[in-house]
mmCIF file of C-alpha atoms and ligand atoms in Angstrom:
data_model
loop_
_atom_site.group_PDB
_atom_site.id
_atom_site.type_symbol
_atom_site.label_atom_id
_atom_site.label_comp_id
_atom_site.label_asym_id
_atom_site.label_seq_id
_atom_site.Cartn_x
_atom_site.Cartn_y
_atom_site.Cartn_z
ATOM 1 C CA MET A 153 57.361 -140.749 -132.593
ATOM 2 C CA LEU A 154 54.235 -140.538 -133.732
ATOM 3 C CA SER A 155 53.665 -139.267 -137.687
ATOM 4 C CA LYS A 156 51.297 -136.732 -138.232
ATOM 5 C CA ARG A 157 47.661 -137.896 -139.355
ATOM 6 C CA ILE A 158 46.248 -136.562 -142.340
ATOM 7 C CA LEU A 159 42.914 -137.181 -144.257
ATOM 8 C CA THR A 160 43.181 -136.827 -147.904
ATOM 9 C CA MET A 161 40.229 -136.476 -149.958
ATOM 10 C CA GLN A 162 39.857 -137.028 -153.530
ATOM 11 C CA ASP A 163 38.409 -139.331 -155.954
ATOM 12 C CA LEU A 164 39.461 -143.333 -156.496
ATOM 13 C CA SER A 165 40.286 -143.807 -159.939
ATOM 14 C CA CYS A 166 40.975 -147.378 -160.008
ATOM 15 C CA VAL A 167 43.157 -147.334 -163.536
ATOM 16 C CA GLY A 168 45.218 -144.485 -164.065
ATOM 17 C CA GLN A 169 47.845 -143.499 -161.196
ATOM 18 C CA CYS A 170 46.294 -140.351 -159.995
ATOM 19 C CA SER A 171 44.545 -138.801 -157.189
ATOM 20 C CA LEU A 172 44.024 -141.525 -154.033
ATOM 21 C CA THR A 173 46.308 -144.296 -155.983
ATOM 22 C CA VAL A 174 48.966 -142.313 -156.112
ATOM 23 C CA ALA A 175 48.384 -139.958 -152.659
ATOM 24 C CA LEU A 176 48.090 -142.891 -150.557
ATOM 25 C CA PRO A 177 51.112 -144.702 -151.178
ATOM 26 C CA ILE A 178 53.640 -141.751 -151.504
ATOM 27 C CA LEU A 179 52.192 -139.627 -148.087
ATOM 28 C CA SER A 180 52.838 -143.373 -146.612
ATOM 29 C CA ALA A 181 55.999 -143.528 -148.198
ATOM 30 C CA ARG A 182 57.552 -140.178 -146.720
ATOM 31 C CA GLY A 183 56.202 -141.212 -143.130
ATOM 32 C CA VAL A 184 52.594 -139.646 -142.780
ATOM 33 C CA GLU A 185 49.491 -141.607 -141.577
ATOM 34 C CA THR A 186 47.198 -141.268 -144.257
ATOM 35 C CA CYS A 187 43.777 -141.547 -144.030
ATOM 36 C CA VAL A 188 41.357 -141.396 -146.981
ATOM 37 C CA LEU A 189 38.065 -139.815 -147.953
ATOM 38 C CA PRO A 190 37.317 -141.190 -151.345
ATOM 39 C CA THR A 191 34.908 -138.862 -153.191
ATOM 40 C CA ALA A 192 33.451 -140.744 -156.013
ATOM 41 C CA VAL A 193 34.745 -144.044 -157.402
ATOM 42 C CA LEU A 194 35.692 -144.129 -161.213
ATOM 43 C CA SER A 195 36.615 -146.767 -163.675
ATOM 44 C CA ASN A 196 39.481 -144.643 -164.617
ATOM 45 C CA HIS A 197 40.317 -141.372 -165.062
ATOM 46 C CA THR A 198 38.688 -138.956 -167.423
ATOM 47 C CA MET A 199 41.528 -138.494 -169.828
ATOM 48 C CA PHE A 200 40.776 -142.041 -170.933
ATOM 49 C CA LYS A 201 37.875 -141.542 -173.864
ATOM 50 C CA SER A 202 35.168 -142.863 -171.231
ATOM 51 C CA TRP A 203 34.432 -143.706 -167.615
ATOM 52 C CA THR A 204 31.877 -144.852 -164.527
ATOM 53 C CA TYR A 205 31.500 -142.177 -161.784
ATOM 54 C CA ARG A 206 29.812 -143.359 -158.659
ATOM 55 C CA ASP A 207 29.584 -140.241 -156.481
ATOM 56 C CA LEU A 208 29.906 -140.772 -153.119
ATOM 57 C CA ALA A 209 28.882 -138.188 -150.973
ATOM 58 C CA PRO A 210 25.707 -139.969 -149.932
ATOM 59 C CA GLU A 211 27.947 -141.407 -147.738
ATOM 60 C CA MET A 212 29.744 -138.712 -145.949
ATOM 61 C CA ASP A 213 27.243 -138.052 -143.233
ATOM 62 C CA ASP A 214 27.514 -142.067 -142.072
ATOM 63 C CA ILE A 215 31.285 -141.982 -142.318
ATOM 64 C CA PHE A 216 31.430 -139.039 -139.994
ATOM 65 C CA ALA A 217 28.856 -139.766 -137.722
ATOM 66 C CA LYS A 218 31.448 -143.008 -136.999
ATOM 67 C CA TRP A 219 34.455 -140.928 -136.571
ATOM 68 C CA GLU A 220 32.591 -138.737 -134.563
ATOM 69 C CA GLU A 221 31.673 -141.765 -132.331
ATOM 70 C CA ASN A 222 35.290 -143.236 -132.499
ATOM 71 C CA GLY A 223 36.842 -139.514 -131.475
ATOM 72 C CA ILE A 224 38.715 -139.544 -134.625
ATOM 73 C CA ASN A 225 40.486 -136.250 -135.613
ATOM 74 C CA PHE A 226 43.641 -134.977 -138.145
ATOM 75 C CA ASP A 227 46.769 -132.349 -138.383
ATOM 76 C CA GLY A 228 45.897 -131.973 -141.747
ATOM 77 C CA PHE A 229 44.182 -132.184 -145.105
ATOM 78 C CA TYR A 230 44.982 -132.320 -148.477
ATOM 79 C CA LEU A 231 42.194 -131.841 -150.988
ATOM 80 C CA GLY A 232 42.724 -132.850 -154.577
ATOM 81 C CA TYR A 233 40.066 -133.749 -157.402
ATOM 82 C CA LEU A 234 36.575 -133.738 -155.778
ATOM 83 C CA GLY A 235 34.462 -134.231 -158.472
ATOM 84 C CA LYS A 236 31.252 -132.257 -157.692
ATOM 85 C CA THR A 237 30.321 -128.897 -156.027
ATOM 86 C CA SER A 238 28.128 -131.243 -153.548
ATOM 87 C CA LEU A 239 31.404 -132.247 -152.194
ATOM 88 C CA MET A 240 32.446 -128.666 -150.942
ATOM 89 C CA PRO A 241 29.971 -128.209 -148.311
ATOM 90 C CA VAL A 242 31.042 -131.768 -147.172
ATOM 91 C CA ALA A 243 34.657 -130.624 -147.023
ATOM 92 C CA LYS A 244 33.857 -127.927 -144.975
ATOM 93 C CA GLN A 245 32.084 -129.921 -142.318
ATOM 94 C CA CYS A 246 34.849 -131.960 -142.530
ATOM 95 C CA PHE A 247 37.676 -129.732 -141.441
ATOM 96 C CA LYS A 248 35.141 -127.874 -138.784
ATOM 97 C CA LYS A 249 34.387 -131.489 -137.251
ATOM 98 C CA PHE A 250 37.633 -133.422 -137.010
ATOM 99 C CA ALA A 251 40.411 -130.824 -137.279
ATOM 100 C CA THR A 252 42.711 -130.925 -133.909
ATOM 101 C CA PRO A 253 44.147 -127.175 -133.368
ATOM 102 C CA ASN A 254 46.461 -126.341 -135.581
ATOM 103 C CA ALA A 255 45.564 -128.156 -138.450
ATOM 104 C CA MET A 256 46.495 -127.141 -141.622
ATOM 105 C CA VAL A 257 44.511 -127.248 -144.801
ATOM 106 C CA ILE A 258 46.493 -128.015 -148.400
ATOM 107 C CA ILE A 259 44.119 -127.993 -151.276
ATOM 108 C CA ASP A 260 44.804 -128.474 -154.946
ATOM 109 C CA PRO A 261 42.040 -127.669 -156.993
ATOM 110 C CA ALA A 262 42.561 -129.934 -159.664
ATOM 111 C CA PHE A 263 39.938 -129.421 -162.193
ATOM 112 C CA GLY A 264 42.184 -128.419 -165.341
ATOM 113 C CA ASP A 265 44.952 -128.079 -167.071
ATOM 114 C CA ASN A 266 46.513 -126.703 -170.647
ATOM 115 C CA GLY A 267 43.949 -124.202 -170.421
ATOM 116 C CA LYS A 268 41.047 -126.330 -170.239
ATOM 117 C CA LEU A 269 38.793 -127.873 -167.876
ATOM 118 C CA TYR A 270 38.992 -131.623 -167.099
ATOM 119 C CA GLY A 271 35.757 -133.950 -168.455
ATOM 120 C CA GLY A 272 32.546 -133.144 -166.327
ATOM 121 C CA PHE A 273 33.496 -129.770 -164.772
ATOM 122 C CA ASP A 274 32.018 -126.545 -165.527
ATOM 123 C CA ALA A 275 32.166 -122.501 -164.036
ATOM 124 C CA GLU A 276 30.099 -123.852 -161.091
ATOM 125 C CA TYR A 277 32.253 -125.908 -159.882
ATOM 126 C CA VAL A 278 34.948 -123.312 -160.126
ATOM 127 C CA ALA A 279 33.101 -121.161 -158.515
ATOM 128 C CA ALA A 280 32.292 -123.288 -155.188
ATOM 129 C CA MET A 281 36.116 -124.241 -155.376
ATOM 130 C CA LYS A 282 36.702 -120.771 -155.490
ATOM 131 C CA ASP A 283 34.848 -120.481 -152.037
ATOM 132 C CA LEU A 284 35.995 -123.462 -150.702
ATOM 133 C CA LEU A 285 39.429 -122.853 -150.765
ATOM 134 C CA LYS A 286 38.771 -119.747 -148.660
ATOM 135 C CA GLU A 287 39.266 -122.402 -146.253
ATOM 136 C CA ALA A 288 43.032 -123.606 -147.107
ATOM 137 C CA ASP A 289 46.420 -122.454 -145.430
ATOM 138 C CA VAL A 290 47.919 -123.109 -148.666
ATOM 139 C CA ILE A 291 47.132 -123.588 -152.703
ATOM 140 C CA LEU A 292 48.326 -125.402 -155.263
ATOM 141 C CA PRO A 293 46.590 -123.899 -158.342
ATOM 142 C CA ASN A 294 48.120 -124.634 -161.690
ATOM 143 C CA LEU A 295 47.802 -121.904 -164.548
ATOM 144 C CA THR A 296 44.714 -122.804 -165.955
ATOM 145 C CA GLU A 297 43.219 -123.395 -162.609
ATOM 146 C CA ALA A 298 44.446 -119.990 -161.770
ATOM 147 C CA CYS A 299 43.001 -118.518 -164.652
ATOM 148 C CA TYR A 300 39.487 -120.157 -164.125
ATOM 149 C CA LEU A 301 39.523 -118.946 -160.342
ATOM 150 C CA THR A 302 40.415 -115.350 -161.153
ATOM 151 C CA GLY A 303 39.269 -114.593 -164.671
ATOM 152 C CA GLU A 304 42.371 -113.932 -165.978
ATOM 153 C CA ASN A 305 42.866 -114.668 -169.692
ATOM 154 C CA TYR A 306 45.237 -118.498 -170.084
ATOM 155 C CA ARG A 307 48.254 -117.352 -172.034
ATOM 156 C CA GLU A 308 50.784 -120.015 -173.068
ATOM 157 C CA GLU A 309 53.515 -117.255 -173.598
ATOM 158 C CA TYR A 310 54.185 -115.264 -170.790
ATOM 159 C CA ASP A 311 56.632 -113.214 -168.041
ATOM 160 C CA LEU A 312 56.685 -113.303 -164.511
ATOM 161 C CA GLY A 313 54.857 -110.348 -163.841
ATOM 162 C CA TYR A 314 51.575 -111.844 -165.361
ATOM 163 C CA ILE A 315 52.092 -114.881 -163.104
ATOM 164 C CA GLU A 316 52.617 -112.392 -160.038
ATOM 165 C CA ASP A 317 49.332 -110.502 -161.212
ATOM 166 C CA ILE A 318 47.423 -113.637 -161.130
ATOM 167 C CA ILE A 319 48.933 -114.711 -158.146
ATOM 168 C CA LYS A 320 47.841 -112.237 -156.378
ATOM 169 C CA LYS A 321 44.635 -111.620 -156.815
ATOM 170 C CA LEU A 322 44.138 -115.082 -156.076
ATOM 171 C CA ARG A 323 45.387 -114.628 -152.523
ATOM 172 C CA GLU A 324 43.304 -111.563 -152.360
ATOM 173 C CA ASP A 325 40.613 -113.361 -152.955
ATOM 174 C CA THR A 326 40.857 -116.713 -151.040
ATOM 175 C CA GLY A 327 43.236 -115.041 -148.351
ATOM 176 C CA ALA A 328 45.266 -118.912 -148.683
ATOM 177 C CA ASN A 329 49.327 -119.300 -149.419
ATOM 178 C CA VAL A 330 49.583 -119.590 -153.312
ATOM 179 C CA ILE A 331 52.133 -122.109 -154.417
ATOM 180 C CA MET A 332 51.634 -121.842 -158.329
ATOM 181 C CA THR A 333 53.066 -125.156 -160.130
ATOM 182 C CA GLY A 334 54.387 -125.852 -163.755
ATOM 183 C CA VAL A 335 55.608 -121.918 -164.207
ATOM 184 C CA GLU A 336 57.957 -122.158 -166.732
ATOM 185 C CA HIS A 337 60.284 -119.584 -167.147
ATOM 186 C CA GLY A 338 63.808 -119.164 -169.138
ATOM 187 C CA GLY A 339 63.507 -122.952 -170.723
ATOM 188 C CA LYS A 340 63.261 -123.883 -166.593
ATOM 189 C CA ILE A 341 59.921 -125.203 -164.789
ATOM 190 C CA GLY A 342 59.279 -124.466 -161.284
ATOM 191 C CA GLU A 343 56.642 -122.712 -158.726
ATOM 192 C CA ALA A 344 55.917 -119.670 -157.821
ATOM 193 C CA ILE A 345 55.114 -119.258 -154.061
ATOM 194 C CA TYR A 346 53.382 -116.312 -152.419
ATOM 195 C CA ASP A 347 52.510 -115.860 -148.916
ATOM 196 C CA GLY A 348 51.489 -111.914 -149.051
ATOM 197 C CA SER A 349 55.269 -110.464 -148.722
ATOM 198 C CA GLY A 350 57.721 -111.498 -151.230
ATOM 199 C CA PHE A 351 57.663 -113.846 -154.435
ATOM 200 C CA LYS A 352 59.986 -116.873 -154.371
ATOM 201 C CA TYR A 353 60.816 -118.940 -156.914
ATOM 202 C CA VAL A 354 61.575 -122.942 -157.085
ATOM 203 C CA PHE A 355 62.766 -123.761 -160.841
ATOM 204 C CA ALA A 356 64.484 -126.880 -162.160
ATOM 205 C CA LYS A 357 65.243 -128.144 -165.409
ATOM 206 C CA LYS A 358 62.587 -128.631 -167.967
ATOM 207 C CA LEU A 359 61.723 -132.097 -169.568
ATOM 208 C CA PRO A 360 61.179 -132.018 -172.870
ATOM 209 C CA VAL A 361 57.516 -134.597 -171.997
ATOM 210 C CA ARG A 362 54.457 -134.008 -170.496
ATOM 211 C CA TYR A 363 52.344 -136.849 -168.303
ATOM 212 C CA HIS A 364 49.172 -136.928 -166.580
ATOM 213 C CA GLY A 365 49.111 -137.194 -163.227
ATOM 214 C CA THR A 366 51.962 -135.001 -162.058
ATOM 215 C CA GLY A 367 49.876 -132.597 -160.543
ATOM 216 C CA ASP A 368 48.960 -135.080 -157.814
ATOM 217 C CA ILE A 369 52.218 -136.571 -157.557
ATOM 218 C CA PHE A 370 53.999 -133.178 -156.867
ATOM 219 C CA ALA A 371 50.954 -132.351 -154.470
ATOM 220 C CA SER A 372 51.647 -135.616 -152.576
ATOM 221 C CA VAL A 373 55.148 -134.943 -152.515
ATOM 222 C CA PHE A 374 54.897 -131.655 -151.226
ATOM 223 C CA THR A 375 52.225 -132.346 -148.516
ATOM 224 C CA ALA A 376 54.252 -135.050 -146.822
ATOM 225 C CA ASP A 377 57.498 -132.808 -146.920
ATOM 226 C CA TYR A 378 55.153 -129.703 -145.331
ATOM 227 C CA ILE A 379 53.161 -131.309 -142.772
ATOM 228 C CA ASN A 380 56.654 -133.107 -141.438
ATOM 229 C CA GLY A 381 58.101 -129.459 -141.412
ATOM 230 C CA ALA A 382 59.793 -128.317 -144.875
ATOM 231 C CA SER A 383 59.582 -125.326 -145.735
ATOM 232 C CA TYR A 384 57.692 -124.614 -148.879
ATOM 233 C CA GLU A 385 60.252 -123.929 -151.104
ATOM 234 C CA LYS A 386 62.113 -127.627 -149.425
ATOM 235 C CA ALA A 387 58.859 -129.369 -150.105
ATOM 236 C CA CYS A 388 58.761 -127.827 -153.614
ATOM 237 C CA GLU A 389 62.072 -129.042 -154.136
ATOM 238 C CA ALA A 390 61.761 -132.252 -152.835
ATOM 239 C CA ALA A 391 58.330 -132.594 -155.134
ATOM 240 C CA GLY A 392 59.824 -131.184 -157.989
ATOM 241 C CA LYS A 393 62.710 -133.937 -157.936
ATOM 242 C CA PHE A 394 60.769 -136.538 -157.664
ATOM 243 C CA VAL A 395 58.234 -135.638 -160.137
ATOM 244 C CA ALA A 396 61.186 -135.266 -162.523
ATOM 245 C CA ASP A 397 62.483 -139.003 -161.547
ATOM 246 C CA CYS A 398 58.933 -140.287 -162.359
ATOM 247 C CA ILE A 399 59.332 -138.736 -165.544
ATOM 248 C CA ARG A 400 62.638 -139.827 -166.373
ATOM 249 C CA ARG A 401 61.412 -143.394 -165.848
ATOM 250 C CA THR A 402 58.291 -143.633 -167.546
ATOM 251 C CA ASP A 403 57.883 -145.121 -171.302
ATOM 252 C CA ASP A 404 56.700 -142.680 -174.225
ATOM 253 C CA GLY A 405 53.830 -145.030 -174.886
ATOM 254 C CA HIS A 406 52.449 -145.112 -171.185
ATOM 255 C CA PHE A 407 50.253 -142.389 -171.622
ATOM 256 C CA TYR A 408 47.776 -142.168 -168.228
ATOM 257 C CA GLY A 409 50.195 -141.484 -165.437
ATOM 258 C CA VAL A 410 53.921 -141.986 -164.834
ATOM 259 C CA ASN A 411 56.171 -144.774 -163.141
ATOM 260 C CA PHE A 412 55.936 -143.057 -159.459
ATOM 261 C CA GLU A 413 56.261 -146.753 -158.500
ATOM 262 C CA SER A 414 59.885 -147.203 -159.151
ATOM 263 C CA VAL A 415 60.544 -143.992 -157.737
ATOM 264 C CA LEU A 416 59.396 -144.793 -154.695
ATOM 265 C CA CYS A 417 60.886 -148.026 -154.178
ATOM 266 C CA GLY A 418 63.964 -146.975 -155.329
ATOM 267 C CA LYS A 419 64.710 -149.232 -157.972
HETATM 268 O O1 PXL B 249 45.023 -135.856 -162.184
HETATM 269 C C1 PXL B 249 44.311 -135.109 -161.785
HETATM 270 C C2 PXL B 249 43.101 -136.046 -162.243
HETATM 271 C C3 PXL B 249 42.034 -137.083 -160.733
HETATM 272 N N1 PXL B 249 41.072 -137.688 -160.766
HETATM 273 C C4 PXL B 249 40.559 -137.470 -161.865
HETATM 274 C C5 PXL B 249 40.820 -137.365 -162.947
HETATM 275 C C6 PXL B 249 42.308 -136.315 -162.958
HETATM 276 C C7 PXL B 249 42.205 -135.787 -164.119
HETATM 277 O O2 PXL B 249 41.713 -135.838 -165.557
HETATM 278 O O3 PXL B 249 39.896 -137.221 -164.676
HETATM 279 C C8 PXL B 249 38.951 -138.728 -161.676
#
């Protein structure tokens, strides 16, 4: 049986266990043919104290021309950290040119966490991302991103009413189904899922530590399982369990990512 072919569009951080260096191995290991469109090359991700950034937007026209010549298309698109506002129209063009008839678009806005934007992002990027999210079937924001996208105040203490109001607003604004990650409730952590009908929740035990890059790992597992036919809940359960396993296998001192490789190879 042929695998689904997906295009993942995000940066290539040479060091950092995030974006393409986690999406590619995880999607492949879960049985998805994974094609990549690197939006930028960074020496390392932006949680280190300094980094280089090479924008690859100028390459896109040439890449797209060859894909058109070679009759290439994709059953799905998974977008994460894009890096620059100029990549948003490129992404739209890409969906238009290379989607198979029922191709799905999954977007993790990937621009912030803990109430703040990642280095290098601003209000213009958030607005352009919000516009791009209108093209998505499913979006995977965390609370920080959902607050920036809707203009709501970010809170560390909240109830599920606060979460549901933000999610409903985001769905109204974008038309996409929303899966908010990192939702905390009653000492647990998980996802709030909203497809315009009722809310569903997937919660698991909250671990006492937080690591960088877990959002990208969650989104990669979710995307692989969802494109392979799992429901939103099942894909969230699998992704949440995978992330928790990665965290359990990571040493405290490893600040820049998690040990997903040991989970992937089952050791
Ligand atoms: O994990 C999200 C991410 C992806 N890519 C780059 C980043 C970050 C978060 O900081 O810096 C380059």
